Amino acid sequence: MDASGLKSWLHRRRWPQRYRYLTELLAHQALSADELLRYQQARLEAILAFARNQTAYYAEAFAAQEGRQLSELPILTKAIVRARLADLLAKGHDPARTPIGYTSGSTGEPLAFYYDEEKHERMRAGMMRSFMLSGWRPGQKILYLWGARIDTQRGGVFAARRWEDWIAAEKTLCAHEIDDGKLLQWQHMIARERPVLLYGYASAIAVLARWFLDRHIAPPESLLGVYTTAETLSPHMRALIEEAFRVKVFNQYGCREVPNIACECRHGRMHVFTDLVVLESLAGRLLVTSLTNRLMPMIRYELGDYGELLAERCECTLPFPLMKMDIARANDFVLTTDGRMIHPSFLNRLLDGLLTIKSYQFVQERKGALTLRLVLKGELPAALVESWRRQLSEQGLALAIEYVAEIPRTASGKHRYVLCALQ
Protein backbone atom coordinates (compact mmCIF):
# COMPACT_ATOMS: atom_id res chain seq x y z
CA MET A 1 0.00 0.00 0.00
CA ASP A 2 1.50 3.37 -1.04
CA ALA A 3 1.34 6.54 1.07
CA SER A 4 -1.86 7.85 -0.51
CA GLY A 5 -3.53 4.46 -0.09
CA LEU A 6 -2.54 4.32 3.58
CA LYS A 7 -3.85 7.84 4.16
CA SER A 8 -7.10 6.98 2.42
CA TRP A 9 -7.55 3.87 4.59
CA LEU A 10 -6.80 5.81 7.77
CA HIS A 11 -9.11 8.61 6.70
CA ARG A 12 -11.96 6.16 6.11
CA ARG A 13 -11.42 4.74 9.59
CA ARG A 14 -11.41 8.23 11.10
CA TRP A 15 -14.46 9.54 9.21
CA PRO A 16 -16.74 6.55 8.35
CA GLN A 17 -19.90 8.67 8.15
CA ARG A 18 -18.30 10.93 5.55
CA TYR A 19 -17.46 7.97 3.35
CA ARG A 20 -20.96 6.52 3.68
CA TYR A 21 -22.32 9.80 2.37
CA LEU A 22 -19.68 9.87 -0.39
CA THR A 23 -20.67 6.36 -1.50
CA GLU A 24 -24.29 7.49 -1.78
CA LEU A 25 -23.35 10.58 -3.76
CA LEU A 26 -21.17 8.67 -6.20
CA ALA A 27 -23.98 6.17 -6.79
CA HIS A 28 -26.27 9.03 -7.82
CA GLN A 29 -23.91 9.85 -10.69
CA ALA A 30 -24.90 6.54 -12.32
CA LEU A 31 -28.61 7.46 -12.37
CA SER A 32 -30.35 8.56 -15.53
CA ALA A 33 -31.69 12.11 -15.70
CA ASP A 34 -35.23 10.80 -15.14
CA GLU A 35 -34.17 8.62 -12.21
CA LEU A 36 -32.38 11.57 -10.66
CA LEU A 37 -35.45 13.76 -11.08
CA ARG A 38 -37.64 11.16 -9.34
CA TYR A 39 -35.08 10.88 -6.53
CA GLN A 40 -35.00 14.66 -6.13
CA GLN A 41 -38.80 14.87 -6.05
CA ALA A 42 -39.04 12.18 -3.37
CA ARG A 43 -36.41 13.94 -1.23
CA LEU A 44 -38.17 17.26 -1.73
CA GLU A 45 -41.52 15.86 -0.59
CA ALA A 46 -39.80 14.37 2.45
CA ILE A 47 -38.05 17.57 3.47
CA LEU A 48 -41.23 19.63 2.98
CA ALA A 49 -43.17 17.24 5.20
CA PHE A 50 -40.41 17.26 7.79
CA ALA A 51 -40.20 21.05 7.84
CA ARG A 52 -43.98 21.41 8.15
CA ASN A 53 -44.20 18.96 11.04
CA GLN A 54 -40.95 19.69 12.86
CA THR A 55 -40.39 23.46 12.75
CA ALA A 56 -42.49 26.33 14.03
CA TYR A 57 -41.65 28.61 11.13
CA TYR A 58 -42.67 26.19 8.38
CA ALA A 59 -45.77 25.06 10.26
CA GLU A 60 -46.93 28.68 9.93
CA ALA A 61 -45.76 28.97 6.33
CA PHE A 62 -47.68 25.86 5.24
CA ALA A 63 -50.80 26.89 7.18
CA ALA A 64 -50.83 30.21 5.32
CA GLN A 65 -51.02 28.62 1.85
CA GLU A 66 -53.55 26.22 0.43
CA GLY A 67 -51.37 23.84 -1.56
CA ARG A 68 -48.25 21.95 -0.73
CA GLN A 69 -46.14 22.95 -3.75
CA LEU A 70 -42.66 24.36 -3.35
CA SER A 71 -43.52 27.42 -5.47
CA GLU A 72 -46.37 28.31 -3.08
CA LEU A 73 -44.09 28.66 -0.08
CA PRO A 74 -42.64 32.07 0.84
CA ILE A 75 -39.05 32.95 -0.03
CA LEU A 76 -36.72 32.54 2.95
CA THR A 77 -34.67 35.72 3.19
CA LYS A 78 -31.70 36.47 5.40
CA ALA A 79 -33.90 38.93 7.30
CA ILE A 80 -36.35 36.12 8.11
CA VAL A 81 -33.52 33.82 9.21
CA ARG A 82 -32.30 36.51 11.60
CA ALA A 83 -35.74 37.19 12.98
CA ARG A 84 -36.92 33.56 13.24
CA LEU A 85 -33.70 31.64 13.81
CA ALA A 86 -34.97 29.58 16.76
CA ASP A 87 -38.25 28.83 14.93
CA LEU A 88 -36.29 27.31 12.04
CA LEU A 89 -34.62 24.79 14.35
CA ALA A 90 -36.20 21.33 14.26
CA LYS A 91 -38.09 20.08 17.31
CA GLY A 92 -36.04 18.17 19.84
CA HIS A 93 -33.04 20.52 19.57
CA ASP A 94 -32.38 23.10 22.25
CA PRO A 95 -31.40 26.47 20.67
CA ALA A 96 -29.14 27.16 23.64
CA ARG A 97 -27.23 23.90 23.18
CA THR A 98 -27.14 23.60 19.38
CA PRO A 99 -23.94 24.87 17.72
CA ILE A 100 -24.18 28.14 15.81
CA GLY A 101 -22.30 28.83 12.61
CA TYR A 102 -21.84 32.16 10.88
CA THR A 103 -21.60 33.19 7.27
CA SER A 104 -18.43 34.92 6.15
CA GLY A 105 -20.42 38.03 5.30
CA SER A 106 -19.60 38.04 1.57
CA THR A 107 -23.01 39.60 0.88
CA GLY A 108 -22.33 42.29 3.46
CA GLU A 109 -24.90 40.84 5.86
CA PRO A 110 -23.56 38.50 8.59
CA LEU A 111 -25.88 35.61 9.32
CA ALA A 112 -26.14 32.92 12.00
CA PHE A 113 -27.37 29.40 11.35
CA TYR A 114 -27.49 26.10 13.24
CA TYR A 115 -25.20 23.26 12.27
CA ASP A 116 -24.22 19.84 13.54
CA GLU A 117 -21.77 17.05 12.78
CA GLU A 118 -24.05 15.52 10.16
CA LYS A 119 -24.21 18.76 8.20
CA HIS A 120 -20.41 19.05 8.37
CA GLU A 121 -19.84 15.49 7.20
CA ARG A 122 -22.31 15.84 4.34
CA MET A 123 -20.53 19.02 3.29
CA ARG A 124 -17.12 17.33 3.26
CA ALA A 125 -18.49 14.33 1.36
CA GLY A 126 -19.93 16.70 -1.23
CA MET A 127 -16.59 18.45 -1.58
CA MET A 128 -14.87 15.11 -2.09
CA ARG A 129 -17.29 14.16 -4.86
CA SER A 130 -16.59 17.48 -6.60
CA PHE A 131 -12.84 16.92 -6.26
CA MET A 132 -13.14 13.49 -7.85
CA LEU A 133 -14.42 15.10 -11.06
CA SER A 134 -10.82 16.16 -11.69
CA GLY A 135 -9.44 12.64 -11.26
CA TRP A 136 -8.40 13.24 -7.63
CA ARG A 137 -8.83 10.31 -5.26
CA PRO A 138 -9.05 10.24 -1.44
CA GLY A 139 -5.57 10.23 0.07
CA GLN A 140 -4.05 12.51 -2.56
CA LYS A 141 -2.79 15.92 -1.45
CA ILE A 142 -4.90 19.08 -1.44
CA LEU A 143 -3.55 22.55 -0.72
CA TYR A 144 -6.15 25.10 0.42
CA LEU A 145 -5.70 28.86 -0.01
CA TRP A 146 -8.23 30.11 2.50
CA GLY A 147 -8.69 32.94 4.94
CA ALA A 148 -11.99 32.82 6.78
CA ARG A 149 -11.17 32.67 10.48
CA ILE A 150 -14.22 30.53 11.25
CA ASP A 151 -12.77 27.89 8.90
CA THR A 152 -9.09 28.06 9.79
CA GLN A 153 -9.37 28.46 13.56
CA ARG A 154 -9.55 25.45 15.87
CA GLY A 155 -12.54 23.29 14.99
CA GLY A 156 -13.05 24.97 11.59
CA VAL A 157 -13.35 23.25 8.23
CA PHE A 158 -9.72 23.90 7.32
CA ALA A 159 -8.24 24.21 10.80
CA ALA A 160 -4.72 22.88 11.31
CA ARG A 161 -4.79 19.45 12.93
CA ARG A 162 -1.44 17.77 12.37
CA TRP A 163 -2.48 14.12 12.58
CA GLU A 164 -5.80 14.55 10.82
CA ASP A 165 -4.24 16.83 8.18
CA TRP A 166 -1.65 14.12 7.49
CA ILE A 167 -4.17 11.34 6.97
CA ALA A 168 -6.42 13.68 4.97
CA ALA A 169 -3.38 14.83 2.95
CA GLU A 170 -4.52 18.44 3.42
CA LYS A 171 -2.73 21.69 4.21
CA THR A 172 -4.16 25.19 4.49
CA LEU A 173 -2.40 28.44 3.64
CA CYS A 174 -3.88 31.62 5.11
CA ALA A 175 -4.85 33.80 2.14
CA HIS A 176 -6.43 36.89 3.67
CA GLU A 177 -3.26 38.90 3.04
CA ILE A 178 -1.06 38.66 -0.03
CA ASP A 179 2.35 40.20 -0.63
CA ASP A 180 5.56 39.08 -2.32
CA GLY A 181 6.72 37.31 0.83
CA LYS A 182 3.51 35.30 1.06
CA LEU A 183 3.58 34.42 -2.62
CA LEU A 184 7.15 33.20 -2.31
CA GLN A 185 6.16 31.04 0.67
CA TRP A 186 3.27 29.58 -1.31
CA GLN A 187 5.56 28.88 -4.24
CA HIS A 188 7.94 26.94 -2.00
CA MET A 189 5.07 25.11 -0.27
CA ILE A 190 3.67 23.97 -3.61
CA ALA A 191 7.10 22.80 -4.77
CA ARG A 192 7.68 20.92 -1.50
CA GLU A 193 4.23 19.39 -1.01
CA ARG A 194 3.49 18.60 -4.67
CA PRO A 195 -0.31 18.80 -4.24
CA VAL A 196 -2.73 17.08 -6.59
CA LEU A 197 -5.31 19.87 -6.16
CA LEU A 198 -5.25 23.57 -5.32
CA TYR A 199 -8.46 24.90 -3.77
CA GLY A 200 -9.38 28.39 -2.67
CA TYR A 201 -10.49 31.92 -3.35
CA ALA A 202 -10.63 32.64 -7.08
CA SER A 203 -8.86 35.98 -6.67
CA ALA A 204 -6.10 34.61 -4.44
CA ILE A 205 -5.34 31.76 -6.84
CA ALA A 206 -5.34 34.23 -9.76
CA VAL A 207 -2.73 36.39 -7.99
CA LEU A 208 -0.64 33.28 -7.36
CA ALA A 209 -1.00 32.30 -11.02
CA ARG A 210 0.33 35.70 -12.11
CA TRP A 211 3.29 35.22 -9.74
CA PHE A 212 4.09 31.85 -11.37
CA LEU A 213 3.79 33.25 -14.89
CA ASP A 214 5.84 36.38 -14.27
CA ARG A 215 8.71 34.30 -12.87
CA HIS A 216 8.40 31.44 -15.37
CA ILE A 217 7.83 28.94 -12.55
CA ALA A 218 6.74 25.47 -13.65
CA PRO A 219 3.88 23.95 -11.62
CA PRO A 220 4.39 20.50 -10.08
CA GLU A 221 3.60 17.59 -12.39
CA SER A 222 1.46 16.13 -9.59
CA LEU A 223 -1.23 18.77 -10.12
CA LEU A 224 -4.53 17.52 -11.60
CA GLY A 225 -6.79 20.52 -11.12
CA VAL A 226 -7.48 23.87 -9.48
CA TYR A 227 -10.78 24.46 -7.66
CA THR A 228 -12.01 28.02 -7.26
CA THR A 229 -14.84 29.04 -4.97
CA ALA A 230 -16.34 31.82 -2.81
CA GLU A 231 -15.93 34.47 -5.52
CA THR A 232 -16.90 35.08 -9.12
CA LEU A 233 -14.40 33.56 -11.53
CA SER A 234 -14.00 35.81 -14.55
CA PRO A 235 -12.88 34.44 -17.95
CA HIS A 236 -9.63 36.39 -17.54
CA MET A 237 -8.94 34.79 -14.16
CA ARG A 238 -9.74 31.33 -15.50
CA ALA A 239 -7.39 31.76 -18.45
CA LEU A 240 -4.64 33.10 -16.20
CA ILE A 241 -4.90 30.19 -13.75
CA GLU A 242 -5.02 27.52 -16.45
CA GLU A 243 -2.01 29.02 -18.22
CA ALA A 244 0.03 29.17 -15.02
CA PHE A 245 -0.81 25.76 -13.59
CA ARG A 246 -1.41 23.92 -16.89
CA VAL A 247 -4.49 22.11 -15.58
CA LYS A 248 -8.25 22.52 -15.72
CA VAL A 249 -10.02 24.99 -13.45
CA PHE A 250 -13.14 23.65 -11.72
CA ASN A 251 -15.37 26.38 -10.39
CA GLN A 252 -17.65 25.57 -7.44
CA TYR A 253 -20.81 27.22 -6.16
CA GLY A 254 -22.32 27.01 -2.69
CA CYS A 255 -22.57 28.82 0.61
CA ARG A 256 -22.02 28.01 4.26
CA GLU A 257 -25.72 27.63 4.90
CA VAL A 258 -26.24 25.32 1.89
CA PRO A 259 -22.92 23.96 0.60
CA ASN A 260 -22.21 21.97 -2.57
CA ILE A 261 -24.87 23.50 -4.78
CA ALA A 262 -23.00 23.12 -8.07
CA CYS A 263 -19.61 22.38 -9.58
CA GLU A 264 -18.03 22.33 -13.00
CA CYS A 265 -17.17 19.13 -14.83
CA ARG A 266 -14.16 18.57 -17.07
CA HIS A 267 -16.05 20.23 -19.94
CA GLY A 268 -16.29 23.44 -17.95
CA ARG A 269 -20.07 23.22 -17.51
CA MET A 270 -21.60 24.01 -14.12
CA HIS A 271 -23.76 21.10 -12.90
CA VAL A 272 -26.39 21.56 -10.17
CA PHE A 273 -26.24 18.74 -7.61
CA THR A 274 -29.95 17.97 -7.67
CA ASP A 275 -29.51 15.03 -5.32
CA LEU A 276 -28.65 17.61 -2.65
CA VAL A 277 -30.65 20.71 -3.57
CA VAL A 278 -33.51 22.17 -5.55
CA LEU A 279 -32.33 25.35 -7.27
CA GLU A 280 -34.77 27.93 -8.64
CA SER A 281 -34.09 31.04 -10.71
CA LEU A 282 -36.74 33.77 -10.41
CA ALA A 283 -35.93 36.56 -12.84
CA GLY A 284 -32.30 35.58 -12.27
CA ARG A 285 -32.50 35.50 -8.46
CA LEU A 286 -31.28 32.16 -7.17
CA LEU A 287 -33.29 30.32 -4.50
CA VAL A 288 -32.06 27.06 -3.00
CA THR A 289 -33.78 24.33 -1.02
CA SER A 290 -31.56 21.90 0.88
CA LEU A 291 -32.77 18.29 0.59
CA THR A 292 -30.57 17.03 3.46
CA ASN A 293 -30.69 19.56 6.30
CA ARG A 294 -33.04 18.22 8.96
CA LEU A 295 -31.55 20.29 11.73
CA MET A 296 -32.52 23.66 10.23
CA PRO A 297 -34.50 23.19 7.01
CA MET A 298 -33.84 25.94 4.48
CA ILE A 299 -36.52 26.06 1.80
CA ARG A 300 -36.50 28.58 -1.05
CA TYR A 301 -33.57 30.38 0.58
CA GLU A 302 -32.54 33.51 -1.30
CA LEU A 303 -28.81 33.28 -1.85
CA GLY A 304 -28.18 36.86 -2.94
CA ASP A 305 -26.68 35.66 -6.22
CA TYR A 306 -27.93 35.64 -9.77
CA GLY A 307 -27.85 32.85 -12.31
CA GLU A 308 -29.70 30.96 -15.03
CA LEU A 309 -30.86 27.35 -15.15
CA LEU A 310 -30.17 25.73 -18.52
CA ALA A 311 -32.29 23.14 -20.33
CA GLU A 312 -29.43 21.86 -22.49
CA ARG A 313 -27.37 18.80 -21.62
CA CYS A 314 -23.61 18.44 -21.15
CA GLU A 315 -21.30 16.19 -23.17
CA CYS A 316 -20.12 14.50 -19.96
CA THR A 317 -21.82 11.50 -18.37
CA LEU A 318 -23.13 13.33 -15.29
CA PRO A 319 -26.93 13.27 -15.00
CA PHE A 320 -27.05 16.63 -13.21
CA PRO A 321 -28.63 19.63 -15.01
CA LEU A 322 -26.69 22.76 -15.94
CA MET A 323 -26.64 26.36 -14.76
CA LYS A 324 -24.81 29.55 -15.62
CA MET A 325 -23.68 32.01 -12.97
CA ASP A 326 -24.01 35.76 -13.33
CA ILE A 327 -20.50 37.20 -13.49
CA ALA A 328 -21.47 40.55 -11.90
CA ARG A 329 -20.40 39.57 -8.37
CA ALA A 330 -16.75 40.12 -7.54
CA ASN A 331 -14.60 40.50 -4.44
CA ASP A 332 -11.95 43.15 -4.30
CA PHE A 333 -8.57 43.26 -2.63
CA VAL A 334 -7.74 46.47 -0.79
CA LEU A 335 -4.35 48.13 -1.08
CA THR A 336 -2.11 49.28 1.76
CA THR A 337 0.10 52.34 1.54
CA ASP A 338 3.10 50.15 0.67
CA GLY A 339 1.24 48.35 -2.09
CA ARG A 340 0.35 45.08 -0.36
CA MET A 341 -2.99 43.51 -1.30
CA ILE A 342 -5.29 42.53 1.59
CA HIS A 343 -7.93 39.92 0.80
CA PRO A 344 -11.53 40.80 1.77
CA SER A 345 -11.62 37.77 4.08
CA PHE A 346 -9.36 39.71 6.46
CA LEU A 347 -12.08 42.36 6.66
CA ASN A 348 -14.83 39.74 6.95
CA ARG A 349 -13.30 38.11 9.98
CA LEU A 350 -13.28 41.39 11.91
CA LEU A 351 -17.07 41.28 11.81
CA ASP A 352 -17.64 37.52 12.18
CA GLY A 353 -20.63 36.72 14.35
CA LEU A 354 -21.60 40.35 15.10
CA LEU A 355 -25.33 40.11 14.65
CA THR A 356 -25.86 43.70 15.82
CA ILE A 357 -24.61 44.64 12.37
CA LYS A 358 -27.46 44.54 9.89
CA SER A 359 -25.33 45.41 6.87
CA TYR A 360 -21.87 46.73 6.10
CA GLN A 361 -19.63 47.85 3.29
CA PHE A 362 -15.93 48.67 3.20
CA VAL A 363 -15.12 51.44 0.71
CA GLN A 364 -11.61 52.28 -0.48
CA GLU A 365 -11.03 55.52 -2.35
CA ARG A 366 -7.30 55.85 -1.70
CA LYS A 367 -4.51 53.46 -0.83
CA GLY A 368 -4.04 52.77 2.84
CA ALA A 369 -7.48 54.06 3.88
CA LEU A 370 -10.89 52.43 4.33
CA THR A 371 -14.32 53.70 5.23
CA LEU A 372 -16.61 51.18 6.91
CA ARG A 373 -20.28 51.92 6.32
CA LEU A 374 -22.45 50.31 8.99
CA VAL A 375 -26.19 49.74 9.26
CA LEU A 376 -26.78 48.74 12.87
CA LYS A 377 -29.63 47.22 14.83
CA GLY A 378 -27.80 47.57 18.15
CA GLU A 379 -24.89 49.34 19.76
CA LEU A 380 -21.24 48.50 19.10
CA PRO A 381 -18.82 48.63 22.02
CA ALA A 382 -16.25 51.40 21.62
CA ALA A 383 -13.52 48.89 22.51
CA LEU A 384 -14.52 46.74 19.55
CA VAL A 385 -14.27 49.63 17.10
CA GLU A 386 -10.89 50.55 18.57
CA SER A 387 -9.79 46.93 18.09
CA TRP A 388 -10.75 47.11 14.40
CA ARG A 389 -8.72 50.29 13.99
CA ARG A 390 -5.72 48.73 15.70
CA GLN A 391 -5.81 45.53 13.63
CA LEU A 392 -6.20 47.42 10.36
CA SER A 393 -3.49 49.90 11.33
CA GLU A 394 -1.13 46.96 11.83
CA GLN A 395 -1.86 46.03 8.22
CA GLY A 396 -1.20 49.57 6.98
CA LEU A 397 -4.85 50.62 6.69
CA ALA A 398 -6.51 53.60 8.38
CA LEU A 399 -10.18 53.10 9.24
CA ALA A 400 -13.03 55.61 9.31
CA ILE A 401 -16.53 54.60 10.44
CA GLU A 402 -19.69 55.91 8.80
CA TYR A 403 -23.09 55.01 10.27
CA VAL A 404 -25.81 54.98 7.64
CA ALA A 405 -29.48 54.03 7.38
CA GLU A 406 -29.05 52.05 4.18
CA ILE A 407 -26.33 50.87 1.82
CA PRO A 408 -27.35 51.17 -1.85
CA ARG A 409 -27.07 48.08 -4.00
CA THR A 410 -25.48 47.92 -7.43
CA ALA A 411 -27.50 48.20 -10.63
CA SER A 412 -27.67 44.39 -10.77
CA GLY A 413 -29.17 44.25 -7.28
CA LYS A 414 -25.98 43.04 -5.56
CA HIS A 415 -24.51 44.22 -2.29
CA ARG A 416 -20.81 44.91 -2.64
CA TYR A 417 -19.26 44.30 0.76
CA VAL A 418 -15.98 45.71 -0.49
CA LEU A 419 -16.19 48.59 -2.93
CA CYS A 420 -12.81 49.50 -4.36
CA ALA A 421 -12.99 52.95 -5.97
CA LEU A 422 -9.31 53.78 -6.28
CA GLN A 423 -8.54 56.47 -8.84
CSV table of C-alpha atoms in Angstrom, one decimal, residues 86-227:
chain,number,residue,atom,x,y,z
A,86,ALA,CA,-35.0,29.6,16.8
A,87,ASP,CA,-38.3,28.8,14.9
A,88,LEU,CA,-36.3,27.3,12.0
A,89,LEU,CA,-34.6,24.8,14.3
A,90,ALA,CA,-36.2,21.3,14.3
A,91,LYS,CA,-38.1,20.1,17.3
A,92,GLY,CA,-36.0,18.2,19.8
A,93,HIS,CA,-33.0,20.5,19.6
A,94,ASP,CA,-32.4,23.1,22.2
A,95,PRO,CA,-31.4,26.5,20.7
A,96,ALA,CA,-29.1,27.2,23.6
A,97,ARG,CA,-27.2,23.9,23.2
A,98,THR,CA,-27.1,23.6,19.4
A,99,PRO,CA,-23.9,24.9,17.7
A,100,ILE,CA,-24.2,28.1,15.8
A,101,GLY,CA,-22.3,28.8,12.6
A,102,TYR,CA,-21.8,32.2,10.9
A,103,THR,CA,-21.6,33.2,7.3
A,104,SER,CA,-18.4,34.9,6.1
A,105,GLY,CA,-20.4,38.0,5.3
A,106,SER,CA,-19.6,38.0,1.6
A,107,THR,CA,-23.0,39.6,0.9
A,108,GLY,CA,-22.3,42.3,3.5
A,109,GLU,CA,-24.9,40.8,5.9
A,110,PRO,CA,-23.6,38.5,8.6
A,111,LEU,CA,-25.9,35.6,9.3
A,112,ALA,CA,-26.1,32.9,12.0
A,113,PHE,CA,-27.4,29.4,11.3
A,114,TYR,CA,-27.5,26.1,13.2
A,115,TYR,CA,-25.2,23.3,12.3
A,116,ASP,CA,-24.2,19.8,13.5
A,117,GLU,CA,-21.8,17.0,12.8
A,118,GLU,CA,-24.1,15.5,10.2
A,119,LYS,CA,-24.2,18.8,8.2
A,120,HIS,CA,-20.4,19.0,8.4
A,121,GLU,CA,-19.8,15.5,7.2
A,122,ARG,CA,-22.3,15.8,4.3
A,123,MET,CA,-20.5,19.0,3.3
A,124,ARG,CA,-17.1,17.3,3.3
A,125,ALA,CA,-18.5,14.3,1.4
A,126,GLY,CA,-19.9,16.7,-1.2
A,127,MET,CA,-16.6,18.4,-1.6
A,128,MET,CA,-14.9,15.1,-2.1
A,129,ARG,CA,-17.3,14.2,-4.9
A,130,SER,CA,-16.6,17.5,-6.6
A,131,PHE,CA,-12.8,16.9,-6.3
A,132,MET,CA,-13.1,13.5,-7.9
A,133,LEU,CA,-14.4,15.1,-11.1
A,134,SER,CA,-10.8,16.2,-11.7
A,135,GLY,CA,-9.4,12.6,-11.3
A,136,TRP,CA,-8.4,13.2,-7.6
A,137,ARG,CA,-8.8,10.3,-5.3
A,138,PRO,CA,-9.0,10.2,-1.4
A,139,GLY,CA,-5.6,10.2,0.1
A,140,GLN,CA,-4.1,12.5,-2.6
A,141,LYS,CA,-2.8,15.9,-1.5
A,142,ILE,CA,-4.9,19.1,-1.4
A,143,LEU,CA,-3.5,22.6,-0.7
A,144,TYR,CA,-6.1,25.1,0.4
A,145,LEU,CA,-5.7,28.9,0.0
A,146,TRP,CA,-8.2,30.1,2.5
A,147,GLY,CA,-8.7,32.9,4.9
A,148,ALA,CA,-12.0,32.8,6.8
A,149,ARG,CA,-11.2,32.7,10.5
A,150,ILE,CA,-14.2,30.5,11.2
A,151,ASP,CA,-12.8,27.9,8.9
A,152,THR,CA,-9.1,28.1,9.8
A,153,GLN,CA,-9.4,28.5,13.6
A,154,ARG,CA,-9.6,25.5,15.9
A,155,GLY,CA,-12.5,23.3,15.0
A,156,GLY,CA,-13.1,25.0,11.6
A,157,VAL,CA,-13.4,23.3,8.2
A,158,PHE,CA,-9.7,23.9,7.3
A,159,ALA,CA,-8.2,24.2,10.8
A,160,ALA,CA,-4.7,22.9,11.3
A,161,ARG,CA,-4.8,19.4,12.9
A,162,ARG,CA,-1.4,17.8,12.4
A,163,TRP,CA,-2.5,14.1,12.6
A,164,GLU,CA,-5.8,14.6,10.8
A,165,ASP,CA,-4.2,16.8,8.2
A,166,TRP,CA,-1.7,14.1,7.5
A,167,ILE,CA,-4.2,11.3,7.0
A,168,ALA,CA,-6.4,13.7,5.0
A,169,ALA,CA,-3.4,14.8,3.0
A,170,GLU,CA,-4.5,18.4,3.4
A,171,LYS,CA,-2.7,21.7,4.2
A,172,THR,CA,-4.2,25.2,4.5
A,173,LEU,CA,-2.4,28.4,3.6
A,174,CYS,CA,-3.9,31.6,5.1
A,175,ALA,CA,-4.8,33.8,2.1
A,176,HIS,CA,-6.4,36.9,3.7
A,177,GLU,CA,-3.3,38.9,3.0
A,178,ILE,CA,-1.1,38.7,0.0
A,179,ASP,CA,2.4,40.2,-0.6
A,180,ASP,CA,5.6,39.1,-2.3
A,181,GLY,CA,6.7,37.3,0.8
A,182,LYS,CA,3.5,35.3,1.1
A,183,LEU,CA,3.6,34.4,-2.6
A,184,LEU,CA,7.2,33.2,-2.3
A,185,GLN,CA,6.2,31.0,0.7
A,186,TRP,CA,3.3,29.6,-1.3
A,187,GLN,CA,5.6,28.9,-4.2
A,188,HIS,CA,7.9,26.9,-2.0
A,189,MET,CA,5.1,25.1,-0.3
A,190,ILE,CA,3.7,24.0,-3.6
A,191,ALA,CA,7.1,22.8,-4.8
A,192,ARG,CA,7.7,20.9,-1.5
A,193,GLU,CA,4.2,19.4,-1.0
A,194,ARG,CA,3.5,18.6,-4.7
A,195,PRO,CA,-0.3,18.8,-4.2
A,196,VAL,CA,-2.7,17.1,-6.6
A,197,LEU,CA,-5.3,19.9,-6.2
A,198,LEU,CA,-5.3,23.6,-5.3
A,199,TYR,CA,-8.5,24.9,-3.8
A,200,GLY,CA,-9.4,28.4,-2.7
A,201,TYR,CA,-10.5,31.9,-3.4
A,202,ALA,CA,-10.6,32.6,-7.1
A,203,SER,CA,-8.9,36.0,-6.7
A,204,ALA,CA,-6.1,34.6,-4.4
A,205,ILE,CA,-5.3,31.8,-6.8
A,206,ALA,CA,-5.3,34.2,-9.8
A,207,VAL,CA,-2.7,36.4,-8.0
A,208,LEU,CA,-0.6,33.3,-7.4
A,209,ALA,CA,-1.0,32.3,-11.0
A,210,ARG,CA,0.3,35.7,-12.1
A,211,TRP,CA,3.3,35.2,-9.7
A,212,PHE,CA,4.1,31.9,-11.4
A,213,LEU,CA,3.8,33.2,-14.9
A,214,ASP,CA,5.8,36.4,-14.3
A,215,ARG,CA,8.7,34.3,-12.9
A,216,HIS,CA,8.4,31.4,-15.4
A,217,ILE,CA,7.8,28.9,-12.6
A,218,ALA,CA,6.7,25.5,-13.6
A,219,PRO,CA,3.9,24.0,-11.6
A,220,PRO,CA,4.4,20.5,-10.1
A,221,GLU,CA,3.6,17.6,-12.4
A,222,SER,CA,1.5,16.1,-9.6
A,223,LEU,CA,-1.2,18.8,-10.1
A,224,LEU,CA,-4.5,17.5,-11.6
A,225,GLY,CA,-6.8,20.5,-11.1
A,226,VAL,CA,-7.5,23.9,-9.5
A,227,TYR,CA,-10.8,24.5,-7.7
